[in-house]
XYZ file of C-alpha atoms in Angstrom:
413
model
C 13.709 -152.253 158.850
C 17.163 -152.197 158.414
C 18.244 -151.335 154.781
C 21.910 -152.275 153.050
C 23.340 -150.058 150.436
C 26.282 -151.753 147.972
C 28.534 -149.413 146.592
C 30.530 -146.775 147.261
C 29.400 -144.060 144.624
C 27.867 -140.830 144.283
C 24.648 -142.690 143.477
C 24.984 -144.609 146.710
C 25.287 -141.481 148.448
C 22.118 -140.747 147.137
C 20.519 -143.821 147.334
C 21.075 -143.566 150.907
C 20.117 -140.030 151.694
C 17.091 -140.805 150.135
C 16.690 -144.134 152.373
C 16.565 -142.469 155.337
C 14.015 -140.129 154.940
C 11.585 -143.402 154.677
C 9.512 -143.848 158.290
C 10.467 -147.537 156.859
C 13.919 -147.047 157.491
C 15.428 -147.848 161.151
C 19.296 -148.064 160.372
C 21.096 -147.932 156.645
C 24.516 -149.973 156.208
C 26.454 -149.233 152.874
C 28.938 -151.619 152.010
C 31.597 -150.203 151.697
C 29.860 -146.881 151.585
C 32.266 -144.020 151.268
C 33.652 -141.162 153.265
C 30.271 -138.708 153.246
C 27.889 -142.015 153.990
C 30.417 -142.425 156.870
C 28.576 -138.980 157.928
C 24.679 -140.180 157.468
C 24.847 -143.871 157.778
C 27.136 -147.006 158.678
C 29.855 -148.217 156.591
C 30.652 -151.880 156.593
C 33.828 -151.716 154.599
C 32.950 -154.797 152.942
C 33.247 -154.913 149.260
C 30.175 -154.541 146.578
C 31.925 -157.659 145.094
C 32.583 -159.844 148.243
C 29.567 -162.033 148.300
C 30.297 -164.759 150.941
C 30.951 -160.994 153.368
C 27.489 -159.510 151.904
C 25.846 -162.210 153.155
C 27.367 -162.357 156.333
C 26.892 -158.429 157.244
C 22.921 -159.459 156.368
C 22.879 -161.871 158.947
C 23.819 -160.430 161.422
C 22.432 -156.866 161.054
C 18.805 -158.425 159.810
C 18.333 -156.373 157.035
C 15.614 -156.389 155.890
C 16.201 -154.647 151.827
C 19.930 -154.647 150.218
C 19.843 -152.217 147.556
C 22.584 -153.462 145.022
C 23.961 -150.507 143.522
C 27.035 -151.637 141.160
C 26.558 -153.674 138.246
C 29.651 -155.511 139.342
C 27.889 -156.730 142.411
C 25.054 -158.215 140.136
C 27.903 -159.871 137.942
C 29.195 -161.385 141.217
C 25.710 -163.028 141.744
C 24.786 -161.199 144.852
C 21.399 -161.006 144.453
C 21.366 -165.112 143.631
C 23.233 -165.607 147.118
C 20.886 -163.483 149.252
C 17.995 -165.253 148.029
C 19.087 -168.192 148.340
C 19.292 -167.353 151.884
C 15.294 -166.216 151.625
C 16.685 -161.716 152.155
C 14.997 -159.312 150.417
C 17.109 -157.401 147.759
C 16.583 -154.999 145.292
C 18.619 -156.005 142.172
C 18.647 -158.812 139.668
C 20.263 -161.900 139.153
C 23.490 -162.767 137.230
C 21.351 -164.276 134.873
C 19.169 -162.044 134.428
C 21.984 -159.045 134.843
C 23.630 -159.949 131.743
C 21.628 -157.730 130.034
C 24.562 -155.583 130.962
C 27.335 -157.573 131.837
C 27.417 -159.022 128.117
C 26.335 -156.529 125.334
C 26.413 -159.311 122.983
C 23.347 -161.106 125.136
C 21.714 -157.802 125.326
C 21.309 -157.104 121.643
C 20.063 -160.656 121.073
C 17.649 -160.761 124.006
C 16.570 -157.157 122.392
C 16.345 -159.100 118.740
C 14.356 -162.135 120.274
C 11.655 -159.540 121.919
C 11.171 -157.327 118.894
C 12.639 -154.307 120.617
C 14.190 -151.554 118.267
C 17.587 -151.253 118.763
C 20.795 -150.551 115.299
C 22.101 -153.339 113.318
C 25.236 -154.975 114.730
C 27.515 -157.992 114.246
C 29.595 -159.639 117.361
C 33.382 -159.999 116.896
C 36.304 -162.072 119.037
C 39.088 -161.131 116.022
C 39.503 -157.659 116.020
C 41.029 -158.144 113.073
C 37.644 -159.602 111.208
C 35.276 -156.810 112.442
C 38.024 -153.784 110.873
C 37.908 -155.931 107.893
C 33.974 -156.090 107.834
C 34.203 -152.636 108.583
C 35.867 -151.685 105.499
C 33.518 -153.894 103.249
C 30.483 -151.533 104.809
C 29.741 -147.929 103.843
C 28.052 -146.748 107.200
C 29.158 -146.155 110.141
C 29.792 -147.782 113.317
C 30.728 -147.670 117.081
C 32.693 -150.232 118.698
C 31.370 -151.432 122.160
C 32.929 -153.837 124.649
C 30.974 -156.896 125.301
C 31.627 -156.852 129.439
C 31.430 -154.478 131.859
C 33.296 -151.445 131.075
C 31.910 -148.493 133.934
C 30.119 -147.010 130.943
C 33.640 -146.538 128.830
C 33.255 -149.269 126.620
C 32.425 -147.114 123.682
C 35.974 -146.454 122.055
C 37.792 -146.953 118.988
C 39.391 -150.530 119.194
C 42.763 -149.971 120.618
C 42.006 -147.279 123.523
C 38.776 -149.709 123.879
C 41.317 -152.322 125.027
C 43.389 -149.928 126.912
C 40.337 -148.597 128.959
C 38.510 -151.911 130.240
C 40.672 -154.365 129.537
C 39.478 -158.228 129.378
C 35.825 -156.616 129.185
C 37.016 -156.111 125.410
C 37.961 -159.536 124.070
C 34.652 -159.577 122.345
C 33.500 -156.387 120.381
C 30.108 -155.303 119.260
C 30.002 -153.182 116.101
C 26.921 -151.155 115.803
C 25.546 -149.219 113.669
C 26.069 -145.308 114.321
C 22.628 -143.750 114.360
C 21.617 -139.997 115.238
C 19.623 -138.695 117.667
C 19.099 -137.189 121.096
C 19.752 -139.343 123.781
C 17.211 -140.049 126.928
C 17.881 -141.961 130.191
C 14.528 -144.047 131.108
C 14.726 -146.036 134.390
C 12.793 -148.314 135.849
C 11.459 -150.646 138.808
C 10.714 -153.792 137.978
C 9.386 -157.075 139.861
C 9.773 -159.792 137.616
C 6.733 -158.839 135.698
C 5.265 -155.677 136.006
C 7.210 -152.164 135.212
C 7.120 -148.855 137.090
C 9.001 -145.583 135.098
C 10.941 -143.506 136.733
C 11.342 -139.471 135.700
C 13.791 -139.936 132.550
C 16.550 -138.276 132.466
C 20.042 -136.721 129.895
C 23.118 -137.343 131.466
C 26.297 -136.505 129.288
C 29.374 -139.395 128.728
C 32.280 -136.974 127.032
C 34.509 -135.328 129.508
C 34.090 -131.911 127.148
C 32.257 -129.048 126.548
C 30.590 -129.908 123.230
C 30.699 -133.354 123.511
C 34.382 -133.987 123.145
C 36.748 -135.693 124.817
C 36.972 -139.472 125.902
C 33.777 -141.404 127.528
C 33.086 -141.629 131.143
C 31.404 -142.524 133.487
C 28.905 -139.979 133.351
C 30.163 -135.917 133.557
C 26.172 -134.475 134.758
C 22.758 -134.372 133.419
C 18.960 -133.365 134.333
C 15.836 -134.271 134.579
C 12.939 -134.144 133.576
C 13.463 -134.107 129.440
C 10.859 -131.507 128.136
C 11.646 -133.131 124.407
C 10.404 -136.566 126.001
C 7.063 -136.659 128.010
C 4.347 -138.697 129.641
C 3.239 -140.199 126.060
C 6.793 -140.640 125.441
C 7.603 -142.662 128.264
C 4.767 -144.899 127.958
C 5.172 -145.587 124.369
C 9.047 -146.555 125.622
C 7.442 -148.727 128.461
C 5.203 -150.743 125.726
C 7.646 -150.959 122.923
C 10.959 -151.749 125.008
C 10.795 -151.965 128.946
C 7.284 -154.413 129.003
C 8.768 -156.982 126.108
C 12.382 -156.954 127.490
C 10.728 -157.878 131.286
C 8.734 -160.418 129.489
C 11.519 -162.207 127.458
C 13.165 -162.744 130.788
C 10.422 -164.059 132.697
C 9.514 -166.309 129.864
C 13.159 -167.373 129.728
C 13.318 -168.396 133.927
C 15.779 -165.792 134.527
C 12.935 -162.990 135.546
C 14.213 -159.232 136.181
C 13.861 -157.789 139.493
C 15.224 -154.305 140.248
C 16.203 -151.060 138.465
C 16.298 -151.465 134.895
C 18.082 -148.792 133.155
C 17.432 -148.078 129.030
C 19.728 -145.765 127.332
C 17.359 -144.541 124.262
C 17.994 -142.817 120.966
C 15.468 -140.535 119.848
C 15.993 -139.901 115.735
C 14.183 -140.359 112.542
C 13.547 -144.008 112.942
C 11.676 -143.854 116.182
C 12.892 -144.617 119.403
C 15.641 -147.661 119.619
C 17.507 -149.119 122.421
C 21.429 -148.278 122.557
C 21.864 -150.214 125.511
C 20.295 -151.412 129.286
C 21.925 -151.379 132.445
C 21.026 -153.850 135.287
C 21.121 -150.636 137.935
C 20.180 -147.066 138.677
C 22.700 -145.059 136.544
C 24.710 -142.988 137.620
C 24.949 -139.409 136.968
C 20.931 -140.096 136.348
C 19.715 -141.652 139.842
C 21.490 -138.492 141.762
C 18.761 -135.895 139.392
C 15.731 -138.270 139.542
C 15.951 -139.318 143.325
C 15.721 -135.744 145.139
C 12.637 -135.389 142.365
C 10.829 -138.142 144.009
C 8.313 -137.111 146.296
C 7.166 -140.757 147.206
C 8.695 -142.834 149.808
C 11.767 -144.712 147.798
C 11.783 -147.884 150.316
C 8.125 -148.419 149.648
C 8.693 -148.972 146.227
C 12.106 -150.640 145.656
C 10.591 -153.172 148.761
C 7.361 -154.103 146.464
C 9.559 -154.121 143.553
C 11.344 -156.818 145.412
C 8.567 -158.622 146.731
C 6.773 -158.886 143.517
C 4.194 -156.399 144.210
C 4.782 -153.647 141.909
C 1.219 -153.792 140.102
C -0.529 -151.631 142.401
C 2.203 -149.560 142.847
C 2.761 -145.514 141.583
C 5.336 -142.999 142.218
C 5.054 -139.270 142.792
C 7.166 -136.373 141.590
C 8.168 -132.995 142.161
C 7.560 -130.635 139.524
C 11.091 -129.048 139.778
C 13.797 -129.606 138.277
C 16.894 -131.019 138.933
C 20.178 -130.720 136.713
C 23.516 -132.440 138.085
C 27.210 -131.610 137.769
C 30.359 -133.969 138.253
C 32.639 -132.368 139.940
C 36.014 -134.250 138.380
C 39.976 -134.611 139.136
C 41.765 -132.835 136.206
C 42.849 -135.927 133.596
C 40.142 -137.736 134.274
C 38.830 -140.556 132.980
C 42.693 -141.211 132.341
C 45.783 -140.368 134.753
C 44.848 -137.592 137.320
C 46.503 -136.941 141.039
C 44.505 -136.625 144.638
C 44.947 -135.965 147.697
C 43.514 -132.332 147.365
C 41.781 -130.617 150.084
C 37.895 -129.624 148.961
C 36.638 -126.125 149.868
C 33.953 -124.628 150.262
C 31.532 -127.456 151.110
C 29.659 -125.569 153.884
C 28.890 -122.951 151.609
C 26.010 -124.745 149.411
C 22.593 -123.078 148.924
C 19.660 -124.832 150.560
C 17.825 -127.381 147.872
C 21.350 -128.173 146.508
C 22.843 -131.227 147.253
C 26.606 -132.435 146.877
C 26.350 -136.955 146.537
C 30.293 -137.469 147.487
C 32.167 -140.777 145.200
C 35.953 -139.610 145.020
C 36.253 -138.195 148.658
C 38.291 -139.542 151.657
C 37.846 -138.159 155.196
C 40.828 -136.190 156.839
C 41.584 -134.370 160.040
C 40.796 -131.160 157.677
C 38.094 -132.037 155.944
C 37.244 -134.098 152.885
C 40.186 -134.305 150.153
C 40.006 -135.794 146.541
C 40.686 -139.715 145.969
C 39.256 -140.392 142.666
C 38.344 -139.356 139.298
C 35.059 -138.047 139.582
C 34.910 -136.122 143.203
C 31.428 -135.268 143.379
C 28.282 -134.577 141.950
C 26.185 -131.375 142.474
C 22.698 -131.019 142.116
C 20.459 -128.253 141.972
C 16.460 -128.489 142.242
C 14.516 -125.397 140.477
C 11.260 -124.387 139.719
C 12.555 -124.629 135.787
C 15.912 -125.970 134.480
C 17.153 -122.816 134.086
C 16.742 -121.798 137.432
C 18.288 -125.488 138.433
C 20.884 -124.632 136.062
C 21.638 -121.246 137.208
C 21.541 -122.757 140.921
C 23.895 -125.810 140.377
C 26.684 -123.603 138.266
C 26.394 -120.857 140.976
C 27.320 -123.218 143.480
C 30.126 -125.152 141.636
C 31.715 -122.239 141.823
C 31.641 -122.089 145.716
C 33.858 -125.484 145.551
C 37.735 -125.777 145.300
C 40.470 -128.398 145.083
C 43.200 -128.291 143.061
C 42.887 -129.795 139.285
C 38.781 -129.164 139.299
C 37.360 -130.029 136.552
C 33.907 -130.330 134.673
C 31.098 -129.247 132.056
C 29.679 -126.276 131.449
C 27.254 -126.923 129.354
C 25.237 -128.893 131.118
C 21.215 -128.559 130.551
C 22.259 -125.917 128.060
C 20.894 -126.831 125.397
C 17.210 -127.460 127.099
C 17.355 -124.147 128.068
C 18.450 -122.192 125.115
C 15.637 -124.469 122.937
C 12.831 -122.997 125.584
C 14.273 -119.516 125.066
C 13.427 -119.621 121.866
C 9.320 -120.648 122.046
């Protein structure tokens, strides 16, 4: 069949590479795809957001999946249009994808399924949630209620700065500890298929400093979170929240995405994404040894229940490869070097590239992301750093601590 791709990110890029090593697979179209799908696949140029010129490209390519990638082209009701028109896709609905694009409808769906997840209130005065604030002796994060490209955790006024309109509602919730796991999954409508989870890492900084992004790296698989682990998540959080939307007529089908906390309280639910994240879906996908059309196509059809996926026991661990002042100002326009260099089993997924008569150059915030498969995570580790080191552009930037701390906690048994 042919198979569409929407977006233009580094998880696109992988989404894609991994597309066409199905047997399934007979062409792959990525709207608007980016410079290095250019390379591997065809790029439509039509935008993740432009609906009436989604449907259109669907037509008359007869595809036969779209993958939505963005959670802006759920907001946009993509998924709602194509099936309207009786196309298979691979995402959810805007109803259904609100379980992103509004925080506020996330926490209360979470509330009305019994899912664990930290106190909050919902605020459209900024000035009556600092006041509640001060009345309270815990502490609290402040959220954006829209879609925010996974910055909308920020004190109030750079919170407004950074996403804009996506901020005239605020969550306040209540600051828990923890370690943080990634848990993806396909889902149908009604039954629910888990992914490898995975850590990915929001601050720009070594340490965990610095402003939010999108995402700055991560690994998988979690050695601190395991098979038990994963199904206990599945029962307690994934299976109700599927369940609450089926039983409200808006059911879920496509990746669903839970950002966990793992602290003294158990596991609760930070947040859930209507979409493969991204740093996480470019160090779970090369893990996958099953076929990824397969799946996301019963996913779609409602035929997940007999389904399974198969893994790789490596390791993967990730690195964004980012424009210095990033996720702020930063320039572009720099030549990237070194890309024929890479080690076999190490993969660079392109979003902030642009194609010139010399090569790739820079064009966004976060350039790439490198990934490096291993027989342990410090061999994936050792593999992905090694290589980062082969690339150059002026104002490179990015972590270095990626997957340490996984690594220095094994050292020690």
């Amino acid at each position: 069949m042919n198979v569409l791709i929407v977006g233009s990110g580094a998880r696109e890029h992988a989404l894609t590479w991994k597309a066409l090593q199905s047997p399934l697979t007979s062409s792959v179209f990525c709207a608007p795809g980016n410079a290095a799908t250019a390379a591997i696949a065809i790029n439509t140029g039509i935008e993740a957001t432009d609906v009436d010129g989604m449907a259109r490209i669907v037509a008359e390519r007869d595809i036969g999946l779209t993958i939505i990638g963005p959670e802006a082209a759920v907001a946009a009701g993509l998924a709602d249009r194509l099936m309207e028109s009786r196309r298979l896709v691979f995402g959810p609905t805007r109803a259904a994808g609100r379980i992103e694009s509004s925080k506020a409808f996330g926490k209360s769906l979470m509330e009305r399924a019994g899912v664990p997840t930290p106190a909050y209130r919902v605020f459209d005065n900024p000035v009556a949630a600092k006041d509640y604030v001060r009345g309270e002796r815990r502490a609290f994060v402040v959220k954006a209620d829209g879609l925010a490209k996974g910055k909308g955790t920020l004190v109030p006024l750079m919170l407004r700065r950074t996403v804009g309109d996506a901020a005239d509602r605020i969550i306040l919730e209540e600051k828990i500890e923890g370690r943080e796991v990634s848990l993806m999954v396909l889902v149908d409508g009604e039954h629910v298929l888990p992914l490898e989870p995975a850590c990915d890492y929001k601050r720009a900084f070594d340490g965990d400093k610095g402003p939010n992004t999108g995402g700055m790296g991560g690994y998988s698989p979690v050695p601190s979170f395991g098979a038990d682990d994963v199904q206990r998540a599945v029962d307690t959080v994934l299976a109700p929240i599927v369940g609450a939307l089926r039983d409200d007529g808006t059911p879920y089908r496509g990746c669903l995405y839970a950002g966990l906390m793992m602290g003294p309280a158990g596991v609760q639910v930070l947040e859930f994404n209507a979409r493969f994240g991204d740093p996480e879906a470019q160090v779970v996908l090369p893990r996958l040894a099953s076929d990824l059309i397969v799946l996301l196509e019963a996913a779609a059809r409602g035929e997940l229940a007999t389904a399974s996926a198969s893994w790789s026991a490596r390791a993967g661990v990730g690195v964004v490869l980012a424009s210095r002042g990033y996720p702020a100002t930063y320039s572009t326009g720099f030549k990237i070097d070194g890309l024929g260099t890479i080690e076999r089993d190490v993969f660079v997924f392109h979003a902030g590239s642009a194609a010139s008569p010399s090569g790739y150059v820079t064009a966004g915030g976060r350039v790439l992301t490198m990934v490096a498969l291993g027989d342990s995570l410090a061999d994936a580790r050792d593999r992905v750093y090694r290589n980062v080191d082969r690339i150059h552009f002026d104002g490179l930037t990015y972590r270095r601590d990626l997957a340490l701390r996984e690594v220095e906690t094994a050292a020690l048994r």
